[in-house]
Amino acid sequence: MASDTQQDFERPLNPAPKAVIVGASSGIGAALARKLAAEGYQVALLARRKKLLDVLCQEINEEAGETRAFAYPHDVTQYNQIPELFRQIVQDLKTIDVFIYNSGMSHTIGLSEYDFEKDLETMEVNLLGGMAWLNQAATLFDRMGSGHLVGISSIAGDRGRVGNPSYMAAKSGMSTYLESLRNRLARKGAHVLTVKPGYVQTDILPEKHPPLPVATPEDTAKAIYKAIRRKKQVLYTPWFWRYIMLVVTHTPSFIFRRMSF
Ligand SMILES: NC(=O)c1ccc[n+]([C@@H]2O[C@H](COP(=O)([O-])OP(=O)(O)OC[C@H]3O[C@@H](n4cnc5c(N)ncnc54)[C@H](OP(=O)(O)O)[C@@H]3O)[C@@H](O)[C@H]2O)c1
């Protein structure tokens, strides 16, 4: 964080809790914004699509009858803007209780396609932008000795499947990175939650996917909120993915490599 003065994190009496969501313009991020605002949070919402953020803020603020949502248009691959933007958000909100990195994207990759341009974008949005933002929030929470850091990873990070190698590598990296942050920040009093959604009905969901249930963004947001409240470390959502992935991670390689899953 650029500014390290104590008054940056001071809270007035009876404050509303504050949350930041990076990647809030659609899907799971927008559902989280609505859920947290409905629970009384003030929310700082970031993403590239300003129009969607403005409409979401207006909807939340009208519903609440007061200003609870604030839009900050931002592209997470613009790493050099992040320290100043984070400082601005801390100054605007006064403090942060929950910080969520949700931004993500996925290309459709053919089974014989090896395209570094697509890999690079995938790593930048799903992993490197996450590190750049989570480092800022981790620095703040380390100093505060409190706070909830949440990263939206995926079941895709649990095993290297044939479908989309860089997306799986990015999510695997995100899960490991979050575990390291958890182990560092636990001794300071801050919590880190890794979220591993299964299939959720959003723009990212590939048309072709195994015939397993698809969750709504709203149910996913509810499960994430509950996990934050319960200070969970890792959330598979819906719950049955924990057991599916237990089987997947224990399937021997000579069988796994023949599967198209
Ligand atoms: N849907 C699923 O089945 C599923 C399963 C497992 C994990 N996930 C993860 O869940 C998270 C949310 O995805 P979603 O399913 O809700 O899809 P989504 O509706 O496409 O949401 C993706 C969010 O990421 C933001 N984003 C993408 N590129 C960005 C960039 N360069 N800078 C800033 N923000 C960027 C998008 O905002 P802008 O485009 O406005 O920038 C949008 O708000 C992702 O991390 C995804 O990998 C999804």
PDB file of C-alpha atoms and ligand atoms in Angstrom:
ATOM      1  CA  MET A   1       0.000   0.000   0.000  1.00  0.00           C
ATOM      2  CA  ALA A   2       1.390   3.411  -0.939  1.00  0.00           C
ATOM      3  CA  SER A   3       0.146   5.122   2.239  1.00  0.00           C
ATOM      4  CA  ASP A   4       0.907   3.463   5.562  1.00  0.00           C
ATOM      5  CA  THR A   5      -0.502   5.947   8.039  1.00  0.00           C
ATOM      6  CA  GLN A   6      -2.568   4.449  10.851  1.00  0.00           C
ATOM      7  CA  GLN A   7      -5.584   6.684  10.182  1.00  0.00           C
ATOM      8  CA  ASP A   8      -6.013   4.924   6.811  1.00  0.00           C
ATOM      9  CA  PHE A   9      -7.603   1.995   8.620  1.00  0.00           C
ATOM     10  CA  GLU A  10      -9.370   3.806  11.439  1.00  0.00           C
ATOM     11  CA  ARG A  11     -13.086   3.113  11.695  1.00  0.00           C
ATOM     12  CA  PRO A  12     -15.847   5.460  12.791  1.00  0.00           C
ATOM     13  CA  LEU A  13     -18.397   4.361  15.402  1.00  0.00           C
ATOM     14  CA  ASN A  14     -20.949   1.806  14.129  1.00  0.00           C
ATOM     15  CA  PRO A  15     -19.310   1.396  10.749  1.00  0.00           C
ATOM     16  CA  ALA A  16     -20.783  -0.661   7.926  1.00  0.00           C
ATOM     17  CA  PRO A  17     -18.428  -3.531   7.045  1.00  0.00           C
ATOM     18  CA  LYS A  18     -16.460  -2.911   3.832  1.00  0.00           C
ATOM     19  CA  ALA A  19     -15.691  -5.254   0.974  1.00  0.00           C
ATOM     20  CA  VAL A  20     -13.752  -5.002  -2.270  1.00  0.00           C
ATOM     21  CA  ILE A  21     -14.598  -7.296  -5.206  1.00  0.00           C
ATOM     22  CA  VAL A  22     -12.206  -7.398  -8.149  1.00  0.00           C
ATOM     23  CA  GLY A  23     -14.170  -8.803 -11.109  1.00  0.00           C
ATOM     24  CA  ALA A  24     -17.652  -7.681 -10.063  1.00  0.00           C
ATOM     25  CA  SER A  25     -19.338  -6.772 -13.358  1.00  0.00           C
ATOM     26  CA  SER A  26     -21.042 -10.120 -14.045  1.00  0.00           C
ATOM     27  CA  GLY A  27     -21.564 -13.713 -12.920  1.00  0.00           C
ATOM     28  CA  ILE A  28     -20.311 -14.754  -9.481  1.00  0.00           C
ATOM     29  CA  GLY A  29     -18.730 -11.342  -8.743  1.00  0.00           C
ATOM     30  CA  ALA A  30     -21.957  -9.411  -9.386  1.00  0.00           C
ATOM     31  CA  ALA A  31     -23.916 -11.945  -7.282  1.00  0.00           C
ATOM     32  CA  LEU A  32     -21.377 -11.502  -4.453  1.00  0.00           C
ATOM     33  CA  ALA A  33     -21.755  -7.717  -4.698  1.00  0.00           C
ATOM     34  CA  ARG A  34     -25.555  -8.015  -4.325  1.00  0.00           C
ATOM     35  CA  LYS A  35     -25.243 -10.518  -1.461  1.00  0.00           C
ATOM     36  CA  LEU A  36     -22.680  -8.506   0.543  1.00  0.00           C
ATOM     37  CA  ALA A  37     -24.614  -5.253   0.023  1.00  0.00           C
ATOM     38  CA  ALA A  38     -27.820  -6.998   1.170  1.00  0.00           C
ATOM     39  CA  GLU A  39     -25.907  -8.050   4.320  1.00  0.00           C
ATOM     40  CA  GLY A  40     -25.083  -4.375   5.014  1.00  0.00           C
ATOM     41  CA  TYR A  41     -21.612  -4.113   3.456  1.00  0.00           C
ATOM     42  CA  GLN A  42     -20.335  -1.130   1.551  1.00  0.00           C
ATOM     43  CA  VAL A  43     -18.793  -2.573  -1.602  1.00  0.00           C
ATOM     44  CA  ALA A  44     -16.081  -1.289  -3.931  1.00  0.00           C
ATOM     45  CA  LEU A  45     -16.623  -2.989  -7.299  1.00  0.00           C
ATOM     46  CA  LEU A  46     -13.919  -3.349  -9.947  1.00  0.00           C
ATOM     47  CA  ALA A  47     -13.897  -4.652 -13.540  1.00  0.00           C
ATOM     48  CA  ARG A  48     -13.347  -3.322 -17.060  1.00  0.00           C
ATOM     49  CA  ARG A  49     -16.998  -2.992 -18.138  1.00  0.00           C
ATOM     50  CA  LYS A  50     -17.892   0.357 -16.572  1.00  0.00           C
ATOM     51  CA  LYS A  51     -21.494   0.357 -17.829  1.00  0.00           C
ATOM     52  CA  LEU A  52     -22.253  -2.960 -16.128  1.00  0.00           C
ATOM     53  CA  LEU A  53     -20.636  -1.743 -12.890  1.00  0.00           C
ATOM     54  CA  ASP A  54     -22.649   1.500 -12.986  1.00  0.00           C
ATOM     55  CA  VAL A  55     -25.927  -0.357 -13.528  1.00  0.00           C
ATOM     56  CA  LEU A  56     -25.081  -2.793 -10.699  1.00  0.00           C
ATOM     57  CA  CYS A  57     -24.187   0.049  -8.315  1.00  0.00           C
ATOM     58  CA  GLN A  58     -27.412   1.867  -9.146  1.00  0.00           C
ATOM     59  CA  GLU A  59     -29.456  -1.309  -8.545  1.00  0.00           C
ATOM     60  CA  ILE A  60     -27.726  -1.980  -5.181  1.00  0.00           C
ATOM     61  CA  ASN A  61     -28.007   1.633  -4.015  1.00  0.00           C
ATOM     62  CA  GLU A  62     -31.695   1.871  -4.950  1.00  0.00           C
ATOM     63  CA  GLU A  63     -32.403  -1.425  -3.176  1.00  0.00           C
ATOM     64  CA  ALA A  64     -30.515  -0.269  -0.037  1.00  0.00           C
ATOM     65  CA  GLY A  65     -31.978   3.244  -0.054  1.00  0.00           C
ATOM     66  CA  GLU A  66     -28.456   4.620   0.465  1.00  0.00           C
ATOM     67  CA  THR A  67     -25.081   4.599  -1.305  1.00  0.00           C
ATOM     68  CA  ARG A  68     -23.535   1.207  -0.612  1.00  0.00           C
ATOM     69  CA  ALA A  69     -21.809   0.382  -3.906  1.00  0.00           C
ATOM     70  CA  PHE A  70     -18.996   2.252  -5.654  1.00  0.00           C
ATOM     71  CA  ALA A  71     -17.591   1.514  -9.126  1.00  0.00           C
ATOM     72  CA  TYR A  72     -13.881   1.538 -10.005  1.00  0.00           C
ATOM     73  CA  PRO A  73     -13.317   0.659 -13.693  1.00  0.00           C
ATOM     74  CA  HIS A  74     -10.066  -1.296 -13.969  1.00  0.00           C
ATOM     75  CA  ASP A  75      -8.210  -3.870 -16.065  1.00  0.00           C
ATOM     76  CA  VAL A  76      -6.263  -6.245 -13.775  1.00  0.00           C
ATOM     77  CA  THR A  77      -3.488  -6.598 -16.361  1.00  0.00           C
ATOM     78  CA  GLN A  78      -2.596  -2.919 -15.781  1.00  0.00           C
ATOM     79  CA  TYR A  79      -0.404  -3.949 -12.852  1.00  0.00           C
ATOM     80  CA  ASN A  80       1.244  -0.534 -12.416  1.00  0.00           C
ATOM     81  CA  GLN A  81      -2.147   1.063 -11.607  1.00  0.00           C
ATOM     82  CA  ILE A  82      -2.895  -1.336  -8.755  1.00  0.00           C
ATOM     83  CA  PRO A  83      -0.984   0.184  -5.777  1.00  0.00           C
ATOM     84  CA  GLU A  84      -2.468   3.652  -6.358  1.00  0.00           C
ATOM     85  CA  LEU A  85      -5.988   2.308  -6.984  1.00  0.00           C
ATOM     86  CA  PHE A  86      -5.793   0.184  -3.826  1.00  0.00           C
ATOM     87  CA  ARG A  87      -4.654   3.217  -1.816  1.00  0.00           C
ATOM     88  CA  GLN A  88      -7.585   5.214  -3.273  1.00  0.00           C
ATOM     89  CA  ILE A  89     -10.107   2.503  -2.309  1.00  0.00           C
ATOM     90  CA  VAL A  90      -8.735   2.276   1.265  1.00  0.00           C
ATOM     91  CA  GLN A  91      -8.985   6.046   1.512  1.00  0.00           C
ATOM     92  CA  ASP A  92     -12.577   6.020   0.189  1.00  0.00           C
ATOM     93  CA  LEU A  93     -13.828   3.111   2.336  1.00  0.00           C
ATOM     94  CA  LYS A  94     -11.611   3.960   5.379  1.00  0.00           C
ATOM     95  CA  THR A  95     -10.840   0.267   5.865  1.00  0.00           C
ATOM     96  CA  ILE A  96     -11.404  -3.148   4.255  1.00  0.00           C
ATOM     97  CA  ASP A  97     -12.919  -6.162   6.034  1.00  0.00           C
ATOM     98  CA  VAL A  98     -13.284  -8.534   3.076  1.00  0.00           C
ATOM     99  CA  PHE A  99     -11.174  -8.502  -0.081  1.00  0.00           C
ATOM    100  CA  ILE A 100     -12.238 -10.812  -2.939  1.00  0.00           C
ATOM    101  CA  TYR A 101     -10.226 -11.523  -6.087  1.00  0.00           C
ATOM    102  CA  ASN A 102     -12.744 -12.989  -8.538  1.00  0.00           C
ATOM    103  CA  SER A 103     -11.547 -11.823 -11.988  1.00  0.00           C
ATOM    104  CA  GLY A 104     -11.137 -14.674 -14.411  1.00  0.00           C
ATOM    105  CA  MET A 105     -11.423 -15.634 -18.066  1.00  0.00           C
ATOM    106  CA  SER A 106     -11.071 -18.754 -20.133  1.00  0.00           C
ATOM    107  CA  HIS A 107     -10.368 -19.316 -23.836  1.00  0.00           C
ATOM    108  CA  THR A 108     -11.735 -22.234 -25.786  1.00  0.00           C
ATOM    109  CA  ILE A 109      -8.648 -24.312 -26.594  1.00  0.00           C
ATOM    110  CA  GLY A 110      -8.633 -27.099 -29.177  1.00  0.00           C
ATOM    111  CA  LEU A 111      -7.105 -30.429 -28.180  1.00  0.00           C
ATOM    112  CA  SER A 112      -4.197 -29.879 -30.619  1.00  0.00           C
ATOM    113  CA  GLU A 113      -3.918 -26.132 -30.010  1.00  0.00           C
ATOM    114  CA  TYR A 114      -0.873 -24.637 -28.243  1.00  0.00           C
ATOM    115  CA  ASP A 115      -1.204 -20.848 -28.323  1.00  0.00           C
ATOM    116  CA  PHE A 116       1.044 -18.743 -26.101  1.00  0.00           C
ATOM    117  CA  GLU A 117      -0.970 -15.528 -26.668  1.00  0.00           C
ATOM    118  CA  LYS A 118      -4.036 -17.206 -25.175  1.00  0.00           C
ATOM    119  CA  ASP A 119      -1.930 -18.766 -22.381  1.00  0.00           C
ATOM    120  CA  LEU A 120      -0.441 -15.396 -21.477  1.00  0.00           C
ATOM    121  CA  GLU A 121      -3.826 -13.659 -21.168  1.00  0.00           C
ATOM    122  CA  THR A 122      -5.150 -16.593 -19.145  1.00  0.00           C
ATOM    123  CA  MET A 123      -2.219 -16.424 -16.702  1.00  0.00           C
ATOM    124  CA  GLU A 124      -2.400 -12.638 -16.450  1.00  0.00           C
ATOM    125  CA  VAL A 125      -6.094 -12.382 -15.588  1.00  0.00           C
ATOM    126  CA  ASN A 126      -6.517 -15.546 -13.512  1.00  0.00           C
ATOM    127  CA  LEU A 127      -3.195 -15.522 -11.651  1.00  0.00           C
ATOM    128  CA  LEU A 128      -0.833 -12.542 -12.042  1.00  0.00           C
ATOM    129  CA  GLY A 129      -3.504  -9.866 -11.591  1.00  0.00           C
ATOM    130  CA  GLY A 130      -4.624 -11.845  -8.553  1.00  0.00           C
ATOM    131  CA  MET A 131      -1.137 -11.791  -7.058  1.00  0.00           C
ATOM    132  CA  ALA A 132      -0.818  -8.068  -7.708  1.00  0.00           C
ATOM    133  CA  TRP A 133      -4.128  -7.331  -5.942  1.00  0.00           C
ATOM    134  CA  LEU A 134      -3.873  -9.932  -3.176  1.00  0.00           C
ATOM    135  CA  ASN A 135      -0.399  -8.655  -2.249  1.00  0.00           C
ATOM    136  CA  GLN A 136      -1.895  -5.221  -1.596  1.00  0.00           C
ATOM    137  CA  ALA A 137      -4.691  -6.609   0.558  1.00  0.00           C
ATOM    138  CA  ALA A 138      -2.340  -9.039   2.355  1.00  0.00           C
ATOM    139  CA  THR A 139      -0.035  -6.143   3.265  1.00  0.00           C
ATOM    140  CA  LEU A 140      -2.970  -4.249   4.756  1.00  0.00           C
ATOM    141  CA  PHE A 141      -4.377  -7.260   6.651  1.00  0.00           C
ATOM    142  CA  ASP A 142      -0.897  -8.197   7.920  1.00  0.00           C
ATOM    143  CA  ARG A 143      -0.616  -4.733   9.470  1.00  0.00           C
ATOM    144  CA  MET A 144      -4.206  -4.672  10.740  1.00  0.00           C
ATOM    145  CA  GLY A 145      -4.019  -8.179  12.246  1.00  0.00           C
ATOM    146  CA  SER A 146      -7.509  -8.907  10.851  1.00  0.00           C
ATOM    147  CA  GLY A 147      -9.443  -9.232   7.599  1.00  0.00           C
ATOM    148  CA  HIS A 148     -10.749 -11.849   5.183  1.00  0.00           C
ATOM    149  CA  LEU A 149      -8.939 -12.474   1.945  1.00  0.00           C
ATOM    150  CA  VAL A 150     -10.912 -14.521  -0.612  1.00  0.00           C
ATOM    151  CA  GLY A 151      -9.636 -15.902  -3.906  1.00  0.00           C
ATOM    152  CA  ILE A 152     -11.901 -17.504  -6.496  1.00  0.00           C
ATOM    153  CA  SER A 153      -9.915 -20.431  -7.817  1.00  0.00           C
ATOM    154  CA  SER A 154     -11.609 -23.491  -9.387  1.00  0.00           C
ATOM    155  CA  ILE A 155     -11.917 -27.252  -9.315  1.00  0.00           C
ATOM    156  CA  ALA A 156      -9.969 -26.908 -12.595  1.00  0.00           C
ATOM    157  CA  GLY A 157      -6.811 -26.268 -10.556  1.00  0.00           C
ATOM    158  CA  ASP A 158      -6.909 -29.649  -8.800  1.00  0.00           C
ATOM    159  CA  ARG A 159      -5.621 -31.710 -11.721  1.00  0.00           C
ATOM    160  CA  GLY A 160      -4.130 -31.180 -15.192  1.00  0.00           C
ATOM    161  CA  ARG A 161      -6.974 -32.224 -17.461  1.00  0.00           C
ATOM    162  CA  VAL A 162      -6.732 -32.227 -21.269  1.00  0.00           C
ATOM    163  CA  GLY A 163      -9.121 -29.327 -21.893  1.00  0.00           C
ATOM    164  CA  ASN A 164      -7.427 -26.010 -21.191  1.00  0.00           C
ATOM    165  CA  PRO A 165      -3.862 -26.357 -19.824  1.00  0.00           C
ATOM    166  CA  SER A 166      -3.139 -22.704 -18.974  1.00  0.00           C
ATOM    167  CA  TYR A 167      -6.500 -22.180 -17.218  1.00  0.00           C
ATOM    168  CA  MET A 168      -5.828 -25.248 -15.050  1.00  0.00           C
ATOM    169  CA  ALA A 169      -2.248 -24.095 -14.386  1.00  0.00           C
ATOM    170  CA  ALA A 170      -3.451 -20.588 -13.465  1.00  0.00           C
ATOM    171  CA  LYS A 171      -6.081 -21.921 -11.052  1.00  0.00           C
ATOM    172  CA  SER A 172      -3.622 -24.429  -9.572  1.00  0.00           C
ATOM    173  CA  GLY A 173      -1.177 -21.541  -9.048  1.00  0.00           C
ATOM    174  CA  MET A 174      -3.938 -19.450  -7.477  1.00  0.00           C
ATOM    175  CA  SER A 175      -4.890 -22.238  -5.037  1.00  0.00           C
ATOM    176  CA  THR A 176      -1.258 -22.722  -3.966  1.00  0.00           C
ATOM    177  CA  TYR A 177      -0.640 -18.997  -3.705  1.00  0.00           C
ATOM    178  CA  LEU A 178      -3.724 -18.590  -1.500  1.00  0.00           C
ATOM    179  CA  GLU A 179      -2.586 -21.472   0.728  1.00  0.00           C
ATOM    180  CA  SER A 180       0.758 -19.720   1.241  1.00  0.00           C
ATOM    181  CA  LEU A 181      -0.976 -16.440   2.069  1.00  0.00           C
ATOM    182  CA  ARG A 182      -3.207 -18.337   4.530  1.00  0.00           C
ATOM    183  CA  ASN A 183      -0.209 -19.838   6.288  1.00  0.00           C
ATOM    184  CA  ARG A 184       1.479 -16.439   6.516  1.00  0.00           C
ATOM    185  CA  LEU A 185      -1.557 -14.409   7.584  1.00  0.00           C
ATOM    186  CA  ALA A 186      -3.014 -16.974  10.024  1.00  0.00           C
ATOM    187  CA  ARG A 187      -0.275 -16.053  12.484  1.00  0.00           C
ATOM    188  CA  LYS A 188      -1.294 -12.382  12.150  1.00  0.00           C
ATOM    189  CA  GLY A 189      -5.022 -12.939  12.755  1.00  0.00           C
ATOM    190  CA  ALA A 190      -6.286 -12.613   9.162  1.00  0.00           C
ATOM    191  CA  HIS A 191      -8.184 -15.347   7.277  1.00  0.00           C
ATOM    192  CA  VAL A 192      -7.759 -16.618   3.734  1.00  0.00           C
ATOM    193  CA  LEU A 193     -10.503 -18.521   1.916  1.00  0.00           C
ATOM    194  CA  THR A 194      -9.887 -20.467  -1.297  1.00  0.00           C
ATOM    195  CA  VAL A 195     -13.079 -20.960  -3.321  1.00  0.00           C
ATOM    196  CA  LYS A 196     -13.282 -23.833  -5.804  1.00  0.00           C
ATOM    197  CA  PRO A 197     -16.566 -23.613  -7.705  1.00  0.00           C
ATOM    198  CA  GLY A 198     -17.714 -26.470  -9.908  1.00  0.00           C
ATOM    199  CA  TYR A 199     -19.872 -25.516 -12.893  1.00  0.00           C
ATOM    200  CA  VAL A 200     -21.671 -22.178 -12.514  1.00  0.00           C
ATOM    201  CA  GLN A 201     -24.095 -20.707 -15.081  1.00  0.00           C
ATOM    202  CA  THR A 202     -22.063 -17.672 -16.244  1.00  0.00           C
ATOM    203  CA  ASP A 203     -20.387 -16.462 -19.442  1.00  0.00           C
ATOM    204  CA  ILE A 204     -17.251 -18.508 -18.646  1.00  0.00           C
ATOM    205  CA  LEU A 205     -19.045 -21.861 -18.523  1.00  0.00           C
ATOM    206  CA  PRO A 206     -18.066 -23.859 -21.637  1.00  0.00           C
ATOM    207  CA  GLU A 207     -20.950 -25.048 -23.827  1.00  0.00           C
ATOM    208  CA  LYS A 208     -19.669 -28.613 -23.593  1.00  0.00           C
ATOM    209  CA  HIS A 209     -19.184 -29.852 -20.061  1.00  0.00           C
ATOM    210  CA  PRO A 210     -19.799 -33.182 -18.327  1.00  0.00           C
ATOM    211  CA  PRO A 211     -23.450 -33.836 -17.420  1.00  0.00           C
ATOM    212  CA  LEU A 212     -23.178 -32.611 -13.841  1.00  0.00           C
ATOM    213  CA  PRO A 213     -25.411 -30.055 -12.100  1.00  0.00           C
ATOM    214  CA  VAL A 214     -24.754 -26.379 -12.855  1.00  0.00           C
ATOM    215  CA  ALA A 215     -25.089 -23.946  -9.923  1.00  0.00           C
ATOM    216  CA  THR A 216     -26.465 -20.413 -10.127  1.00  0.00           C
ATOM    217  CA  PRO A 217     -24.181 -17.428  -9.386  1.00  0.00           C
ATOM    218  CA  GLU A 218     -26.595 -16.505  -6.560  1.00  0.00           C
ATOM    219  CA  ASP A 219     -26.283 -19.886  -4.787  1.00  0.00           C
ATOM    220  CA  THR A 220     -22.505 -19.733  -5.280  1.00  0.00           C
ATOM    221  CA  ALA A 221     -22.383 -16.255  -3.713  1.00  0.00           C
ATOM    222  CA  LYS A 222     -24.494 -17.455  -0.759  1.00  0.00           C
ATOM    223  CA  ALA A 223     -22.127 -20.383  -0.171  1.00  0.00           C
ATOM    224  CA  ILE A 224     -19.096 -18.058  -0.331  1.00  0.00           C
ATOM    225  CA  TYR A 225     -20.654 -15.619   2.138  1.00  0.00           C
ATOM    226  CA  LYS A 226     -21.418 -18.475   4.551  1.00  0.00           C
ATOM    227  CA  ALA A 227     -17.821 -19.747   4.236  1.00  0.00           C
ATOM    228  CA  ILE A 228     -16.464 -16.256   5.010  1.00  0.00           C
ATOM    229  CA  ARG A 229     -18.666 -16.071   8.114  1.00  0.00           C
ATOM    230  CA  ARG A 230     -17.494 -19.531   9.225  1.00  0.00           C
ATOM    231  CA  LYS A 231     -13.831 -18.718   8.521  1.00  0.00           C
ATOM    232  CA  LYS A 232     -13.486 -21.771   6.281  1.00  0.00           C
ATOM    233  CA  GLN A 233     -10.149 -22.338   4.566  1.00  0.00           C
ATOM    234  CA  VAL A 234     -11.239 -24.089   1.376  1.00  0.00           C
ATOM    235  CA  LEU A 235     -14.740 -24.125  -0.084  1.00  0.00           C
ATOM    236  CA  TYR A 236     -15.855 -26.509  -2.818  1.00  0.00           C
ATOM    237  CA  THR A 237     -19.208 -25.258  -4.094  1.00  0.00           C
ATOM    238  CA  PRO A 238     -21.662 -26.935  -4.445  1.00  0.00           C
ATOM    239  CA  TRP A 239     -20.433 -29.240  -1.645  1.00  0.00           C
ATOM    240  CA  PHE A 240     -20.466 -32.483  -3.683  1.00  0.00           C
ATOM    241  CA  TRP A 241     -17.476 -31.274  -5.758  1.00  0.00           C
ATOM    242  CA  ARG A 242     -15.204 -32.011  -2.778  1.00  0.00           C
ATOM    243  CA  TYR A 243     -15.999 -35.719  -3.217  1.00  0.00           C
ATOM    244  CA  ILE A 244     -15.860 -35.669  -7.027  1.00  0.00           C
ATOM    245  CA  MET A 245     -12.436 -34.021  -6.864  1.00  0.00           C
ATOM    246  CA  LEU A 246     -11.269 -36.490  -4.205  1.00  0.00           C
ATOM    247  CA  VAL A 247     -11.892 -39.259  -6.740  1.00  0.00           C
ATOM    248  CA  VAL A 248     -10.386 -37.220  -9.618  1.00  0.00           C
ATOM    249  CA  THR A 249      -7.176 -36.420  -7.704  1.00  0.00           C
ATOM    250  CA  HIS A 250      -6.734 -40.078  -6.727  1.00  0.00           C
ATOM    251  CA  THR A 251      -7.351 -41.516 -10.207  1.00  0.00           C
ATOM    252  CA  PRO A 252      -4.099 -43.103 -11.479  1.00  0.00           C
ATOM    253  CA  SER A 253      -2.465 -41.217 -14.343  1.00  0.00           C
ATOM    254  CA  PHE A 254      -2.662 -44.124 -16.814  1.00  0.00           C
ATOM    255  CA  ILE A 255      -6.483 -44.023 -16.499  1.00  0.00           C
ATOM    256  CA  PHE A 256      -6.810 -40.229 -16.144  1.00  0.00           C
ATOM    257  CA  ARG A 257      -4.969 -39.432 -19.373  1.00  0.00           C
ATOM    258  CA  ARG A 258      -7.539 -41.414 -21.392  1.00  0.00           C
ATOM    259  CA  MET A 259     -10.446 -39.384 -20.027  1.00  0.00           C
ATOM    260  CA  SER A 260     -11.798 -36.333 -21.864  1.00  0.00           C
ATOM    261  CA  PHE A 261     -13.057 -34.819 -18.567  1.00  0.00           C
TER     262      PHE A 261
HETATM  263  N1  LIG B   1     -18.538 -20.251 -14.130  1.00  0.00           N
HETATM  264  C1  LIG B   1     -17.904 -21.335 -13.751  1.00  0.00           C
HETATM  265  O1  LIG B   1     -18.311 -22.462 -14.064  1.00  0.00           O
HETATM  266  C2  LIG B   1     -16.665 -21.208 -12.899  1.00  0.00           C
HETATM  267  C3  LIG B   1     -16.146 -22.368 -12.316  1.00  0.00           C
HETATM  268  C4  LIG B   1     -15.009 -22.296 -11.521  1.00  0.00           C
HETATM  269  C5  LIG B   1     -14.411 -21.063 -11.307  1.00  0.00           C
HETATM  270  N2  LIG B   1     -14.920 -19.935 -11.891  1.00  0.00           N
HETATM  271  C6  LIG B   1     -14.229 -18.668 -11.634  1.00  0.00           C
HETATM  272  O2  LIG B   1     -15.145 -17.744 -11.094  1.00  0.00           O
HETATM  273  C7  LIG B   1     -14.675 -16.421 -11.349  1.00  0.00           C
HETATM  274  C8  LIG B   1     -15.823 -15.572 -11.860  1.00  0.00           C
HETATM  275  O3  LIG B   1     -16.185 -15.994 -13.163  1.00  0.00           O
HETATM  276  P1  LIG B   1     -17.691 -16.108 -13.648  1.00  0.00           P
HETATM  277  O4  LIG B   1     -17.975 -17.547 -13.822  1.00  0.00           O
HETATM  278  O5  LIG B   1     -18.586 -15.316 -12.759  1.00  0.00           O
HETATM  279  O6  LIG B   1     -17.593 -15.483 -15.121  1.00  0.00           O
HETATM  280  P2  LIG B   1     -17.863 -14.014 -15.676  1.00  0.00           P
HETATM  281  O7  LIG B   1     -19.291 -13.642 -15.519  1.00  0.00           O
HETATM  282  O8  LIG B   1     -17.280 -13.987 -17.044  1.00  0.00           O
HETATM  283  O9  LIG B   1     -17.023 -13.062 -14.693  1.00  0.00           O
HETATM  284  C9  LIG B   1     -15.666 -12.808 -14.863  1.00  0.00           C
HETATM  285  C10 LIG B   1     -15.333 -11.496 -14.170  1.00  0.00           C
HETATM  286  O10 LIG B   1     -13.911 -11.276 -14.342  1.00  0.00           O
HETATM  287  C11 LIG B   1     -13.739  -9.960 -14.818  1.00  0.00           C
HETATM  288  N3  LIG B   1     -12.537  -9.824 -15.655  1.00  0.00           N
HETATM  289  C12 LIG B   1     -12.183 -10.569 -16.733  1.00  0.00           C
HETATM  290  N4  LIG B   1     -11.062 -10.065 -17.282  1.00  0.00           N
HETATM  291  C13 LIG B   1     -10.714  -8.985 -16.532  1.00  0.00           C
HETATM  292  C14 LIG B   1      -9.665  -8.024 -16.598  1.00  0.00           C
HETATM  293  N5  LIG B   1      -8.723  -8.070 -17.555  1.00  0.00           N
HETATM  294  N6  LIG B   1      -9.636  -7.035 -15.661  1.00  0.00           N
HETATM  295  C15 LIG B   1     -10.580  -6.976 -14.690  1.00  0.00           C
HETATM  296  N7  LIG B   1     -11.578  -7.851 -14.553  1.00  0.00           N
HETATM  297  C16 LIG B   1     -11.651  -8.836 -15.482  1.00  0.00           C
HETATM  298  C17 LIG B   1     -14.993  -9.675 -15.664  1.00  0.00           C
HETATM  299  O11 LIG B   1     -15.182  -8.277 -15.752  1.00  0.00           O
HETATM  300  P3  LIG B   1     -14.920  -7.386 -17.091  1.00  0.00           P
HETATM  301  O12 LIG B   1     -15.058  -8.280 -18.286  1.00  0.00           O
HETATM  302  O13 LIG B   1     -15.963  -6.326 -17.013  1.00  0.00           O
HETATM  303  O14 LIG B   1     -13.532  -6.834 -16.920  1.00  0.00           O
HETATM  304  C18 LIG B   1     -16.064 -10.314 -14.809  1.00  0.00           C
HETATM  305  O15 LIG B   1     -16.490  -9.425 -13.803  1.00  0.00           O
HETATM  306  C19 LIG B   1     -13.509 -16.568 -12.323  1.00  0.00           C
HETATM  307  O16 LIG B   1     -12.283 -16.451 -11.638  1.00  0.00           O
HETATM  308  C20 LIG B   1     -13.686 -17.978 -12.864  1.00  0.00           C
HETATM  309  O17 LIG B   1     -12.464 -18.530 -13.311  1.00  0.00           O
HETATM  310  C21 LIG B   1     -16.040 -19.980 -12.669  1.00  0.00           C
END
